[in-house]
């Protein structure tokens, strides 16, 4: 690993020689392009792995690769047979199948449901276990029909605000009534 010459660094700082300082540290500055290129080469062009290695969002890695023409591995669309084979190989385990395919486990779960591929042994396809499919039996849910939720008590500030709004509404209504009477009086006379 390269090291900065401490004496040269002290000299350029003391002399406030910023051009010299830049020349001294330039070899240690790694551009985003170089970082992304190295991470993508190491991951075999897989954007998600490169992003995780760099601690960046995948869109930054993808955009940087596009900007500098760095080749990336494109996602390939998989057939239902690919999902079926991966799930069979993983013994129905969605997480393991997702890792083998290089996709998120939600994708594997959705594809298994869409194409009717069985997942874990004994677990039916369709709605996951543990979630109710309809209204639970044996106990009532919610409030009886026709009843309203009691109003939340108002704070002193909220009550004062409502009183002021009511007064303003009443003043406006009286003003309109006077204007209406005045208009009727001028038409009739």
GROMACS .gro file of C-alpha atoms in nm, residues 50-169:
model
  120
   50UNK     CA    1  -2.132  -0.477  -0.628
   51UNK     CA    2  -2.368  -0.228  -0.463
   52UNK     CA    3  -2.362  -0.425  -0.137
   53UNK     CA    4  -1.982  -0.445  -0.145
   54UNK     CA    5  -1.953  -0.068  -0.198
   55UNK     CA    6  -2.232   0.024   0.042
   56UNK     CA    7  -2.417   0.208  -0.235
   57UNK     CA    8  -2.770   0.188  -0.369
   58UNK     CA    9  -2.794  -0.039  -0.672
   59UNK     CA   10  -2.922   0.245  -0.891
   60UNK     CA   11  -2.598   0.440  -0.833
   61UNK     CA   12  -2.392   0.140  -0.942
   62UNK     CA   13  -2.616   0.080  -1.246
   63UNK     CA   14  -2.609   0.448  -1.350
   64UNK     CA   15  -2.231   0.475  -1.305
   65UNK     CA   16  -2.182   0.160  -1.512
   66UNK     CA   17  -2.403   0.302  -1.787
   67UNK     CA   18  -2.227   0.638  -1.779
   68UNK     CA   19  -1.878   0.490  -1.820
   69UNK     CA   20  -1.972   0.191  -2.038
   70UNK     CA   21  -1.888  -0.068  -1.773
   71UNK     CA   22  -2.047  -0.402  -1.864
   72UNK     CA   23  -2.303  -0.541  -1.619
   73UNK     CA   24  -2.492  -0.866  -1.601
   74UNK     CA   25  -2.848  -0.810  -1.717
   75UNK     CA   26  -3.133  -0.975  -1.533
   76UNK     CA   27  -3.263  -1.258  -1.735
   77UNK     CA   28  -3.628  -1.343  -1.738
   78UNK     CA   29  -3.684  -1.684  -1.596
   79UNK     CA   30  -3.939  -1.942  -1.698
   80UNK     CA   31  -4.168  -2.120  -1.453
   81UNK     CA   32  -3.946  -2.427  -1.500
   82UNK     CA   33  -3.648  -2.233  -1.359
   83UNK     CA   34  -3.846  -2.148  -1.043
   84UNK     CA   35  -3.979  -2.504  -1.018
   85UNK     CA   36  -3.627  -2.654  -1.050
   86UNK     CA   37  -3.480  -2.413  -0.795
   87UNK     CA   38  -3.758  -2.484  -0.545
   88UNK     CA   39  -3.725  -2.859  -0.592
   89UNK     CA   40  -3.349  -2.838  -0.545
   90UNK     CA   41  -3.398  -2.627  -0.230
   91UNK     CA   42  -3.657  -2.867  -0.092
   92UNK     CA   43  -3.930  -2.606  -0.123
   93UNK     CA   44  -3.736  -2.346   0.076
   94UNK     CA   45  -3.814  -2.009  -0.083
   95UNK     CA   46  -3.513  -1.828   0.064
   96UNK     CA   47  -3.264  -2.088  -0.062
   97UNK     CA   48  -3.428  -2.098  -0.406
   98UNK     CA   49  -3.411  -1.718  -0.426
   99UNK     CA   50  -3.040  -1.721  -0.340
  100UNK     CA   51  -2.975  -1.985  -0.607
  101UNK     CA   52  -3.164  -1.783  -0.870
  102UNK     CA   53  -3.018  -1.449  -0.761
  103UNK     CA   54  -3.358  -1.289  -0.704
  104UNK     CA   55  -3.550  -1.172  -0.400
  105UNK     CA   56  -3.749  -1.431  -0.205
  106UNK     CA   57  -4.069  -1.234  -0.264
  107UNK     CA   58  -4.021  -1.291  -0.637
  108UNK     CA   59  -3.986  -1.666  -0.587
  109UNK     CA   60  -4.291  -1.670  -0.359
  110UNK     CA   61  -4.501  -1.474  -0.610
  111UNK     CA   62  -4.392  -1.694  -0.901
  112UNK     CA   63  -4.465  -2.011  -0.702
  113UNK     CA   64  -4.813  -1.880  -0.626
  114UNK     CA   65  -4.869  -1.762  -0.985
  115UNK     CA   66  -4.764  -2.090  -1.146
  116UNK     CA   67  -4.893  -2.323  -0.873
  117UNK     CA   68  -4.547  -2.450  -0.778
  118UNK     CA   69  -4.545  -2.620  -0.437
  119UNK     CA   70  -4.310  -2.470  -0.181
  120UNK     CA   71  -4.225  -2.623   0.158
  121UNK     CA   72  -4.365  -2.975   0.206
  122UNK     CA   73  -4.711  -2.958   0.355
  123UNK     CA   74  -4.748  -2.589   0.282
  124UNK     CA   75  -5.018  -2.531   0.025
  125UNK     CA   76  -4.969  -2.288  -0.260
  126UNK     CA   77  -5.178  -1.977  -0.252
  127UNK     CA   78  -5.227  -1.772   0.061
  128UNK     CA   79  -4.944  -1.824   0.317
  129UNK     CA   80  -5.031  -2.003   0.638
  130UNK     CA   81  -5.091  -1.795   0.946
  131UNK     CA   82  -5.302  -1.538   0.767
  132UNK     CA   83  -5.679  -1.558   0.801
  133UNK     CA   84  -5.856  -1.608   0.471
  134UNK     CA   85  -6.186  -1.469   0.590
  135UNK     CA   86  -6.355  -1.335   0.899
  136UNK     CA   87  -6.243  -1.514   1.216
  137UNK     CA   88  -6.511  -1.721   1.381
  138UNK     CA   89  -6.610  -1.732   1.746
  139UNK     CA   90  -6.562  -1.368   1.836
  140UNK     CA   91  -6.720  -1.050   1.709
  141UNK     CA   92  -6.498  -0.801   1.536
  142UNK     CA   93  -6.526  -0.428   1.555
  143UNK     CA   94  -6.816  -0.220   1.678
  144UNK     CA   95  -7.181  -0.324   1.649
  145UNK     CA   96  -7.336  -0.187   1.333
  146UNK     CA   97  -7.518   0.144   1.362
  147UNK     CA   98  -7.305   0.280   1.646
  148UNK     CA   99  -7.057   0.562   1.614
  149UNK     CA  100  -6.721   0.597   1.777
  150UNK     CA  101  -6.743   0.845   2.064
  151UNK     CA  102  -6.576   1.177   1.986
  152UNK     CA  103  -6.230   1.239   2.122
  153UNK     CA  104  -6.230   1.498   2.400
  154UNK     CA  105  -6.103   1.835   2.282
  155UNK     CA  106  -5.826   2.030   2.447
  156UNK     CA  107  -5.885   2.380   2.576
  157UNK     CA  108  -5.707   2.521   2.270
  158UNK     CA  109  -5.923   2.320   2.031
  159UNK     CA  110  -6.243   2.431   2.209
  160UNK     CA  111  -6.133   2.797   2.194
  161UNK     CA  112  -6.047   2.756   1.824
  162UNK     CA  113  -6.391   2.609   1.751
  163UNK     CA  114  -6.565   2.890   1.942
  164UNK     CA  115  -6.372   3.150   1.742
  165UNK     CA  116  -6.455   2.979   1.412
  166UNK     CA  117  -6.825   2.968   1.509
  167UNK     CA  118  -6.822   3.340   1.595
  168UNK     CA  119  -6.654   3.424   1.264
  169UNK     CA  120  -6.912   3.211   1.078
   0.00000   0.00000   0.00000
